[in-house]
PDB file of C-alpha atoms and ligand atoms in Angstrom:
ATOM      1  CA  MET A 364      92.856  59.679 -91.734  1.00  0.00           C
ATOM      2  CA  LEU A 365      93.084  61.670 -88.528  1.00  0.00           C
ATOM      3  CA  THR A 366      96.286  60.939 -86.642  1.00  0.00           C
ATOM      4  CA  ILE A 367      96.714  62.026 -83.032  1.00  0.00           C
ATOM      5  CA  GLY A 368     100.003  60.855 -81.563  1.00  0.00           C
ATOM      6  CA  THR A 369     100.108  57.123 -82.157  1.00  0.00           C
ATOM      7  CA  HIS A 370      96.362  56.816 -82.803  1.00  0.00           C
ATOM      8  CA  THR A 371      94.699  56.918 -86.201  1.00  0.00           C
ATOM      9  CA  PHE A 372      91.006  57.425 -86.899  1.00  0.00           C
ATOM     10  CA  THR A 373      88.728  57.419 -89.909  1.00  0.00           C
ATOM     11  CA  SER A 374      85.945  59.459 -88.327  1.00  0.00           C
ATOM     12  CA  ARG A 375      86.584  63.160 -87.747  1.00  0.00           C
ATOM     13  CA  LEU A 376      83.813  63.609 -85.214  1.00  0.00           C
ATOM     14  CA  LEU A 377      84.693  63.237 -81.543  1.00  0.00           C
ATOM     15  CA  LEU A 378      81.790  62.949 -79.151  1.00  0.00           C
ATOM     16  CA  GLY A 379      81.420  63.987 -75.522  1.00  0.00           C
ATOM     17  CA  THR A 380      79.380  61.732 -73.271  1.00  0.00           C
ATOM     18  CA  GLY A 381      78.781  64.152 -70.438  1.00  0.00           C
ATOM     19  CA  LYS A 382      75.163  65.227 -70.722  1.00  0.00           C
ATOM     20  CA  PHE A 383      73.015  62.358 -71.909  1.00  0.00           C
ATOM     21  CA  THR A 384      70.143  61.690 -69.532  1.00  0.00           C
ATOM     22  CA  ASP A 385      69.359  58.271 -70.984  1.00  0.00           C
ATOM     23  CA  LEU A 386      72.141  55.743 -71.500  1.00  0.00           C
ATOM     24  CA  GLN A 387      70.253  53.831 -74.195  1.00  0.00           C
ATOM     25  CA  ILE A 388      69.854  57.020 -76.200  1.00  0.00           C
ATOM     26  CA  GLN A 389      73.497  57.853 -75.553  1.00  0.00           C
ATOM     27  CA  ASN A 390      74.569  54.544 -77.015  1.00  0.00           C
ATOM     28  CA  GLN A 391      72.353  54.911 -80.071  1.00  0.00           C
ATOM     29  CA  ALA A 392      73.621  58.456 -80.619  1.00  0.00           C
ATOM     30  CA  VAL A 393      77.242  57.348 -80.272  1.00  0.00           C
ATOM     31  CA  GLU A 394      76.601  54.627 -82.836  1.00  0.00           C
ATOM     32  CA  ALA A 395      74.803  57.017 -85.222  1.00  0.00           C
ATOM     33  CA  SER A 396      77.591  59.591 -85.008  1.00  0.00           C
ATOM     34  CA  GLY A 397      80.119  57.150 -86.425  1.00  0.00           C
ATOM     35  CA  THR A 398      82.618  58.452 -83.893  1.00  0.00           C
ATOM     36  CA  GLU A 399      85.662  56.481 -82.873  1.00  0.00           C
ATOM     37  CA  VAL A 400      86.645  58.740 -79.979  1.00  0.00           C
ATOM     38  CA  LEU A 401      84.609  59.337 -76.848  1.00  0.00           C
ATOM     39  CA  THR A 402      85.605  61.970 -74.373  1.00  0.00           C
ATOM     40  CA  PHE A 403      84.423  62.073 -70.793  1.00  0.00           C
ATOM     41  CA  ALA A 404      85.342  63.715 -67.513  1.00  0.00           C
ATOM     42  CA  VAL A 405      87.503  61.389 -65.444  1.00  0.00           C
ATOM     43  CA  ARG A 406      85.877  62.756 -62.295  1.00  0.00           C
ATOM     44  CA  ARG A 407      82.538  61.306 -63.469  1.00  0.00           C
ATOM     45  CA  LEU A 408      83.939  57.791 -63.281  1.00  0.00           C
ATOM     46  CA  ASN A 409      83.947  56.115 -59.917  1.00  0.00           C
ATOM     47  CA  LEU A 410      87.454  54.842 -60.408  1.00  0.00           C
ATOM     48  CA  ASP A 411      87.842  53.869 -56.796  1.00  0.00           C
ATOM     49  CA  GLN A 412      84.355  52.259 -56.662  1.00  0.00           C
ATOM     50  CA  VAL A 413      84.576  49.667 -59.402  1.00  0.00           C
ATOM     51  CA  ASN A 414      81.282  48.037 -58.448  1.00  0.00           C
ATOM     52  CA  GLU A 415      79.290  51.229 -58.960  1.00  0.00           C
ATOM     53  CA  PRO A 416      77.548  51.661 -62.335  1.00  0.00           C
ATOM     54  CA  ASN A 417      79.130  54.150 -64.687  1.00  0.00           C
ATOM     55  CA  PHE A 418      77.972  55.839 -67.854  1.00  0.00           C
ATOM     56  CA  LEU A 419      80.478  54.030 -70.081  1.00  0.00           C
ATOM     57  CA  GLU A 420      79.525  50.526 -69.060  1.00  0.00           C
ATOM     58  CA  MET A 421      76.727  50.162 -71.600  1.00  0.00           C
ATOM     59  CA  LEU A 422      79.002  50.972 -74.516  1.00  0.00           C
ATOM     60  CA  ASP A 423      80.979  48.403 -76.435  1.00  0.00           C
ATOM     61  CA  LEU A 424      84.299  50.000 -75.526  1.00  0.00           C
ATOM     62  CA  LYS A 425      86.264  47.791 -77.915  1.00  0.00           C
ATOM     63  CA  LYS A 426      84.814  49.941 -80.707  1.00  0.00           C
ATOM     64  CA  TYR A 427      85.993  53.284 -79.333  1.00  0.00           C
ATOM     65  CA  LYS A 428      89.141  55.020 -78.184  1.00  0.00           C
ATOM     66  CA  LEU A 429      88.604  56.811 -74.901  1.00  0.00           C
ATOM     67  CA  LEU A 430      89.767  60.391 -74.536  1.00  0.00           C
ATOM     68  CA  PRO A 431      89.622  61.167 -70.823  1.00  0.00           C
ATOM     69  CA  ASN A 432      89.439  64.859 -70.006  1.00  0.00           C
ATOM     70  CA  THR A 433      90.402  66.819 -66.939  1.00  0.00           C
ATOM     71  CA  ALA A 434      87.097  68.709 -66.642  1.00  0.00           C
ATOM     72  CA  GLY A 435      86.666  70.017 -63.128  1.00  0.00           C
ATOM     73  CA  ALA A 436      90.307  71.045 -62.844  1.00  0.00           C
ATOM     74  CA  LYS A 437      90.921  74.701 -62.086  1.00  0.00           C
ATOM     75  CA  THR A 438      94.679  74.457 -61.730  1.00  0.00           C
ATOM     76  CA  ALA A 439      97.486  72.677 -63.524  1.00  0.00           C
ATOM     77  CA  GLU A 440      98.093  70.545 -60.441  1.00  0.00           C
ATOM     78  CA  GLU A 441      94.506  69.298 -60.441  1.00  0.00           C
ATOM     79  CA  ALA A 442      94.624  68.543 -64.161  1.00  0.00           C
ATOM     80  CA  ILE A 443      97.889  66.622 -63.781  1.00  0.00           C
ATOM     81  CA  ARG A 444      96.487  64.602 -60.897  1.00  0.00           C
ATOM     82  CA  ILE A 445      93.355  63.707 -62.901  1.00  0.00           C
ATOM     83  CA  ALA A 446      95.441  62.769 -65.959  1.00  0.00           C
ATOM     84  CA  ARG A 447      97.680  60.499 -63.909  1.00  0.00           C
ATOM     85  CA  LEU A 448      94.634  58.832 -62.378  1.00  0.00           C
ATOM     86  CA  ALA A 449      93.201  58.214 -65.859  1.00  0.00           C
ATOM     87  CA  LYS A 450      96.451  56.694 -67.104  1.00  0.00           C
ATOM     88  CA  ALA A 451      96.921  54.558 -64.003  1.00  0.00           C
ATOM     89  CA  SER A 452      93.392  53.223 -64.518  1.00  0.00           C
ATOM     90  CA  GLY A 453      94.345  52.100 -68.020  1.00  0.00           C
ATOM     91  CA  LEU A 454      91.783  54.369 -69.698  1.00  0.00           C
ATOM     92  CA  CYS A 455      94.060  55.678 -72.445  1.00  0.00           C
ATOM     93  CA  ASP A 456      97.374  57.423 -72.973  1.00  0.00           C
ATOM     94  CA  MET A 457      95.596  60.409 -74.547  1.00  0.00           C
ATOM     95  CA  ILE A 458      94.401  63.223 -72.329  1.00  0.00           C
ATOM     96  CA  LYS A 459      92.285  66.254 -73.130  1.00  0.00           C
ATOM     97  CA  VAL A 460      93.711  68.948 -70.881  1.00  0.00           C
ATOM     98  CA  GLU A 461      90.840  71.142 -69.746  1.00  0.00           C
ATOM     99  CA  VAL A 462      91.657  73.673 -67.026  1.00  0.00           C
ATOM    100  CA  ILE A 463      88.718  75.998 -66.598  1.00  0.00           C
ATOM    101  CA  GLY A 464      89.516  79.421 -65.228  1.00  0.00           C
ATOM    102  CA  ASP A 465      86.087  80.980 -65.038  1.00  0.00           C
ATOM    103  CA  ASP A 466      82.692  79.649 -63.967  1.00  0.00           C
ATOM    104  CA  THR A 467      80.595  81.948 -66.137  1.00  0.00           C
ATOM    105  CA  LEU A 468      82.158  81.426 -69.539  1.00  0.00           C
ATOM    106  CA  LEU A 469      83.921  78.145 -68.722  1.00  0.00           C
ATOM    107  CA  LEU A 470      86.874  79.405 -70.686  1.00  0.00           C
ATOM    108  CA  PRO A 471      90.194  77.611 -70.303  1.00  0.00           C
ATOM    109  CA  ASP A 472      92.951  79.219 -68.248  1.00  0.00           C
ATOM    110  CA  PRO A 473      95.876  79.559 -70.693  1.00  0.00           C
ATOM    111  CA  LEU A 474      98.657  79.759 -68.100  1.00  0.00           C
ATOM    112  CA  GLU A 475      97.502  76.732 -66.128  1.00  0.00           C
ATOM    113  CA  THR A 476      96.874  74.842 -69.370  1.00  0.00           C
ATOM    114  CA  VAL A 477     100.449  75.409 -70.547  1.00  0.00           C
ATOM    115  CA  LYS A 478     101.836  74.342 -67.156  1.00  0.00           C
ATOM    116  CA  ALA A 479      99.784  71.132 -67.185  1.00  0.00           C
ATOM    117  CA  CYS A 480     100.781  70.343 -70.773  1.00  0.00           C
ATOM    118  CA  GLU A 481     104.491  70.739 -69.990  1.00  0.00           C
ATOM    119  CA  VAL A 482     104.341  68.210 -67.177  1.00  0.00           C
ATOM    120  CA  LEU A 483     102.092  65.723 -68.983  1.00  0.00           C
ATOM    121  CA  LEU A 484     104.212  65.800 -72.134  1.00  0.00           C
ATOM    122  CA  ALA A 485     107.302  65.090 -70.042  1.00  0.00           C
ATOM    123  CA  GLU A 486     105.444  62.105 -68.571  1.00  0.00           C
ATOM    124  CA  GLY A 487     104.727  60.674 -72.022  1.00  0.00           C
ATOM    125  CA  PHE A 488     101.043  61.472 -72.389  1.00  0.00           C
ATOM    126  CA  ILE A 489      99.454  62.201 -75.762  1.00  0.00           C
ATOM    127  CA  VAL A 490      98.294  65.700 -74.928  1.00  0.00           C
ATOM    128  CA  LEU A 491      95.310  67.526 -76.435  1.00  0.00           C
ATOM    129  CA  PRO A 492      94.794  70.916 -74.803  1.00  0.00           C
ATOM    130  CA  TYR A 493      91.421  72.644 -74.905  1.00  0.00           C
ATOM    131  CA  ILE A 494      92.104  76.343 -75.495  1.00  0.00           C
ATOM    132  CA  SER A 495      90.380  79.537 -76.530  1.00  0.00           C
ATOM    133  CA  ASP A 496      90.760  80.543 -80.170  1.00  0.00           C
ATOM    134  CA  ASP A 497      94.089  82.194 -79.386  1.00  0.00           C
ATOM    135  CA  TYR A 498      96.598  82.053 -82.227  1.00  0.00           C
ATOM    136  CA  MET A 499      99.722  82.689 -80.148  1.00  0.00           C
ATOM    137  CA  LEU A 500      98.730  80.218 -77.466  1.00  0.00           C
ATOM    138  CA  ALA A 501      98.157  77.576 -80.138  1.00  0.00           C
ATOM    139  CA  LYS A 502     101.620  78.248 -81.522  1.00  0.00           C
ATOM    140  CA  ARG A 503     103.291  78.104 -78.116  1.00  0.00           C
ATOM    141  CA  LEU A 504     101.585  74.842 -77.251  1.00  0.00           C
ATOM    142  CA  GLN A 505     102.684  73.335 -80.536  1.00  0.00           C
ATOM    143  CA  GLN A 506     106.252  74.375 -79.790  1.00  0.00           C
ATOM    144  CA  LEU A 507     105.934  72.547 -76.479  1.00  0.00           C
ATOM    145  CA  GLY A 508     105.021  69.399 -78.407  1.00  0.00           C
ATOM    146  CA  VAL A 509     101.303  68.866 -77.860  1.00  0.00           C
ATOM    147  CA  HIS A 510      99.716  66.338 -80.197  1.00  0.00           C
ATOM    148  CA  ALA A 511      96.612  68.326 -81.169  1.00  0.00           C
ATOM    149  CA  ILE A 512      95.083  71.716 -80.479  1.00  0.00           C
ATOM    150  CA  MET A 513      91.448  72.025 -79.447  1.00  0.00           C
ATOM    151  CA  PRO A 514      90.299  75.622 -79.862  1.00  0.00           C
ATOM    152  CA  GLY A 515      86.760  76.443 -78.788  1.00  0.00           C
ATOM    153  CA  ALA A 516      84.249  77.695 -81.345  1.00  0.00           C
ATOM    154  CA  SER A 517      82.354  79.417 -78.496  1.00  0.00           C
ATOM    155  CA  PRO A 518      81.764  78.707 -74.790  1.00  0.00           C
ATOM    156  CA  ILE A 519      80.967  75.120 -73.811  1.00  0.00           C
ATOM    157  CA  GLY A 520      77.260  74.396 -74.032  1.00  0.00           C
ATOM    158  CA  SER A 521      76.445  77.852 -75.392  1.00  0.00           C
ATOM    159  CA  GLY A 522      75.443  76.643 -78.841  1.00  0.00           C
ATOM    160  CA  LYS A 523      76.684  79.919 -80.263  1.00  0.00           C
ATOM    161  CA  GLY A 524      78.530  78.162 -83.053  1.00  0.00           C
ATOM    162  CA  ILE A 525      81.692  79.619 -84.510  1.00  0.00           C
ATOM    163  CA  LEU A 526      82.024  83.087 -83.000  1.00  0.00           C
ATOM    164  CA  ASN A 527      85.266  84.058 -84.699  1.00  0.00           C
ATOM    165  CA  PRO A 528      85.967  82.165 -87.906  1.00  0.00           C
ATOM    166  CA  SER A 529      89.055  84.267 -88.643  1.00  0.00           C
ATOM    167  CA  ALA A 530      90.648  83.310 -85.326  1.00  0.00           C
ATOM    168  CA  LEU A 531      90.061  79.620 -86.049  1.00  0.00           C
ATOM    169  CA  GLN A 532      91.323  80.067 -89.595  1.00  0.00           C
ATOM    170  CA  TRP A 533      94.579  81.625 -88.356  1.00  0.00           C
ATOM    171  CA  ILE A 534      95.140  78.750 -85.940  1.00  0.00           C
ATOM    172  CA  ILE A 535      94.396  76.180 -88.642  1.00  0.00           C
ATOM    173  CA  ASP A 536      96.632  77.845 -91.228  1.00  0.00           C
ATOM    174  CA  GLN A 537      99.719  77.716 -89.006  1.00  0.00           C
ATOM    175  CA  ALA A 538      98.995  74.343 -87.426  1.00  0.00           C
ATOM    176  CA  THR A 539     101.536  71.556 -87.513  1.00  0.00           C
ATOM    177  CA  VAL A 540      99.328  69.229 -85.449  1.00  0.00           C
ATOM    178  CA  PRO A 541      95.639  68.372 -85.894  1.00  0.00           C
ATOM    179  CA  VAL A 542      93.179  71.131 -84.997  1.00  0.00           C
ATOM    180  CA  ILE A 543      89.994  69.858 -83.391  1.00  0.00           C
ATOM    181  CA  VAL A 544      87.315  72.517 -83.044  1.00  0.00           C
ATOM    182  CA  ASP A 545      85.760  71.873 -79.650  1.00  0.00           C
ATOM    183  CA  ALA A 546      82.753  73.350 -77.834  1.00  0.00           C
ATOM    184  CA  GLY A 547      79.907  75.657 -78.705  1.00  0.00           C
ATOM    185  CA  ILE A 548      78.786  73.778 -81.819  1.00  0.00           C
ATOM    186  CA  ARG A 549      75.005  73.885 -82.218  1.00  0.00           C
ATOM    187  CA  SER A 550      74.070  72.693 -85.679  1.00  0.00           C
ATOM    188  CA  PRO A 551      75.447  70.548 -88.497  1.00  0.00           C
ATOM    189  CA  LYS A 552      76.104  73.831 -90.297  1.00  0.00           C
ATOM    190  CA  ASP A 553      78.595  74.783 -87.547  1.00  0.00           C
ATOM    191  CA  ALA A 554      80.328  71.421 -87.799  1.00  0.00           C
ATOM    192  CA  ALA A 555      80.508  71.710 -91.583  1.00  0.00           C
ATOM    193  CA  TYR A 556      81.825  75.270 -91.317  1.00  0.00           C
ATOM    194  CA  ALA A 557      84.622  74.210 -88.969  1.00  0.00           C
ATOM    195  CA  MET A 558      85.651  71.549 -91.462  1.00  0.00           C
ATOM    196  CA  GLU A 559      85.378  73.970 -94.387  1.00  0.00           C
ATOM    197  CA  LEU A 560      87.766  76.275 -92.542  1.00  0.00           C
ATOM    198  CA  GLY A 561      90.218  73.392 -92.576  1.00  0.00           C
ATOM    199  CA  ALA A 562      89.789  71.889 -89.116  1.00  0.00           C
ATOM    200  CA  ASP A 563      90.936  68.285 -88.886  1.00  0.00           C
ATOM    201  CA  ALA A 564      88.036  67.272 -86.662  1.00  0.00           C
ATOM    202  CA  VAL A 565      85.191  68.519 -84.481  1.00  0.00           C
ATOM    203  CA  LEU A 566      84.385  67.638 -80.873  1.00  0.00           C
ATOM    204  CA  LEU A 567      80.906  68.256 -79.546  1.00  0.00           C
ATOM    205  CA  ASN A 568      78.574  67.133 -76.842  1.00  0.00           C
ATOM    206  CA  SER A 569      75.653  69.427 -75.952  1.00  0.00           C
ATOM    207  CA  ALA A 570      74.384  69.759 -79.521  1.00  0.00           C
ATOM    208  CA  VAL A 571      73.683  66.025 -79.639  1.00  0.00           C
ATOM    209  CA  SER A 572      72.917  65.192 -76.005  1.00  0.00           C
ATOM    210  CA  GLY A 573      70.564  68.182 -75.698  1.00  0.00           C
ATOM    211  CA  ALA A 574      68.793  67.766 -79.032  1.00  0.00           C
ATOM    212  CA  THR A 575      65.139  66.793 -79.091  1.00  0.00           C
ATOM    213  CA  ASN A 576      66.211  63.754 -81.076  1.00  0.00           C
ATOM    214  CA  PRO A 577      69.849  63.042 -80.128  1.00  0.00           C
ATOM    215  CA  VAL A 578      70.197  60.053 -82.449  1.00  0.00           C
ATOM    216  CA  GLN A 579      69.016  62.027 -85.461  1.00  0.00           C
ATOM    217  CA  MET A 580      71.252  64.951 -84.509  1.00  0.00           C
ATOM    218  CA  ALA A 581      74.223  62.599 -84.158  1.00  0.00           C
ATOM    219  CA  THR A 582      73.614  61.435 -87.722  1.00  0.00           C
ATOM    220  CA  ALA A 583      73.269  65.041 -88.887  1.00  0.00           C
ATOM    221  CA  MET A 584      76.563  66.003 -87.221  1.00  0.00           C
ATOM    222  CA  LYS A 585      78.320  63.050 -88.830  1.00  0.00           C
ATOM    223  CA  LEU A 586      77.060  64.201 -92.219  1.00  0.00           C
ATOM    224  CA  GLY A 587      77.920  67.840 -91.439  1.00  0.00           C
ATOM    225  CA  VAL A 588      81.532  66.955 -90.637  1.00  0.00           C
ATOM    226  CA  GLU A 589      81.797  64.781 -93.735  1.00  0.00           C
ATOM    227  CA  ALA A 590      80.172  67.393 -95.995  1.00  0.00           C
ATOM    228  CA  GLY A 591      82.439  70.165 -94.708  1.00  0.00           C
ATOM    229  CA  ARG A 592      85.549  68.084 -95.239  1.00  0.00           C
ATOM    230  CA  LEU A 593      84.440  66.956 -98.688  1.00  0.00           C
ATOM    231  CA  GLY A 594      83.631  70.521 -99.710  1.00  0.00           C
ATOM    232  CA  ARG A 595      86.987  71.769 -98.473  1.00  0.00           C
ATOM    233  CA  GLU A 596      88.812  69.056-100.392  1.00  0.00           C
ATOM    234  CA  ALA A 597      86.744  69.716-103.519  1.00  0.00           C
ATOM    235  CA  GLY A 598      88.160  73.242-103.702  1.00  0.00           C
ATOM    236  CA  MET A 599      85.670  76.044-103.239  1.00  0.00           C
ATOM    237  CA  ILE A 600      85.271  78.917-105.648  1.00  0.00           C
ATOM    238  CA  PRO A 601      86.757  82.210-104.496  1.00  0.00           C
ATOM    239  CA  VAL A 602      84.434  84.765-102.923  1.00  0.00           C
ATOM    240  CA  ARG A 603      84.089  87.716-105.299  1.00  0.00           C
ATOM    241  CA  GLU A 604      82.848  91.204-104.673  1.00  0.00           C
ATOM    242  CA  TYR A 605      80.744  91.366-107.829  1.00  0.00           C
ATOM    243  CA  ALA A 606      78.620  89.015-109.909  1.00  0.00           C
ATOM    244  CA  VAL A 607      80.111  86.630-112.432  1.00  0.00           C
ATOM    245  CA  ALA A 608      77.552  85.369-114.957  1.00  0.00           C
ATOM    246  CA  SER A 609      76.823  81.653-114.790  1.00  0.00           C
ATOM    247  CA  SER A 610      76.428  81.381-118.560  1.00  0.00           C
ATOM    248  CA  PRO A 611      79.424  82.664-120.489  1.00  0.00           C
ATOM    249  CA  ALA A 612      78.455  85.411-122.947  1.00  0.00           C
ATOM    250  CA  GLU A 613      81.177  84.342-125.410  1.00  0.00           C
ATOM    251  CA  GLY A 614      79.794  82.632-128.518  1.00  0.00           C
ATOM    252  CA  MET A 615      76.249  83.756-127.892  1.00  0.00           C
ATOM    253  CA  ILE A 616      74.183  84.790-130.921  1.00  0.00           C
ATOM    254  CA  THR A 617      73.364  88.456-130.652  1.00  0.00           C
ATOM    255  CA  THR A 618      70.607  90.134-132.619  1.00  0.00           C
TER     256      THR A 618
HETATM  257  C1  DXP B1969      82.430  66.800 -73.245  1.00  0.00           C
HETATM  258  C2  DXP B1969      83.383  67.837 -73.544  1.00  0.00           C
HETATM  259  O1  DXP B1969      84.522  67.596 -73.729  1.00  0.00           O
HETATM  260  C3  DXP B1969      82.888  69.223 -73.536  1.00  0.00           C
HETATM  261  O2  DXP B1969      83.515  69.862 -72.496  1.00  0.00           O
HETATM  262  C4  DXP B1969      83.181  69.822 -74.851  1.00  0.00           C
HETATM  263  O3  DXP B1969      83.981  70.916 -74.734  1.00  0.00           O
HETATM  264  C5  DXP B1969      81.966  70.006 -75.671  1.00  0.00           C
HETATM  265  O4  DXP B1969      81.342  71.251 -75.614  1.00  0.00           O
HETATM  266  P1  DXP B1969      79.843  71.383 -76.127  1.00  0.00           P
HETATM  267  O5  DXP B1969      79.007  70.706 -75.112  1.00  0.00           O
HETATM  268  O6  DXP B1969      79.572  72.853 -76.249  1.00  0.00           O
HETATM  269  O7  DXP B1969      79.775  70.690 -77.457  1.00  0.00           O
END
């Protein structure tokens, strides 16, 4: 089970809803992924225009926990304002804190992220910060009391997969809260690899929404996450420098 704050999930795949061009396909992909958590940018919802259509309305929201995110925020103040709006709208008490400090790489600003987390934790939110794969930052955020850490595998939408497995491994090895590898995932292999490294979950969006067949890719990602987790739990053989024969030589008849 994946436990984030007071919420518990069976699925370890979190899905972003930001880039689907067809809402029917989105819904089928969400279903196929087996996800229980959907993340979305609060600014994409017309919270003050309740009669306007929104991209969540076609989903059976009783089946999913919503994870609003603060995408679009460039400062802590903006992220805090968006988080408060999400909570006041009854969306969820969880918030993915995403404060982007750079338009080219869309990498999170660590200083603004920490500032936003401090305030939101004090206000009782369940806080999930999106961060770079920075070991010390992950540790400091944990000390603050965040409920999960979301290090990026590579820049959002880049599809570069896991750029620095060692950095993720270090974060995972010291983690006292769930580690959700978020962003940059391209293939089921990447999702499986994140889980093999010991991640508690994977969050992705572009890989599914941008696939030629999003529904099929959603299924593949579900299986990738499950396979990686299963393999990790099964206990993998150590990597060795030199060959070890598959058939033991002991007891063999020699001529
Ligand atoms: C929707 C969401 O939260 C994204 O910002 C997330 O970081 C996923 O990134 P990819 O689109 O690279 O999977």
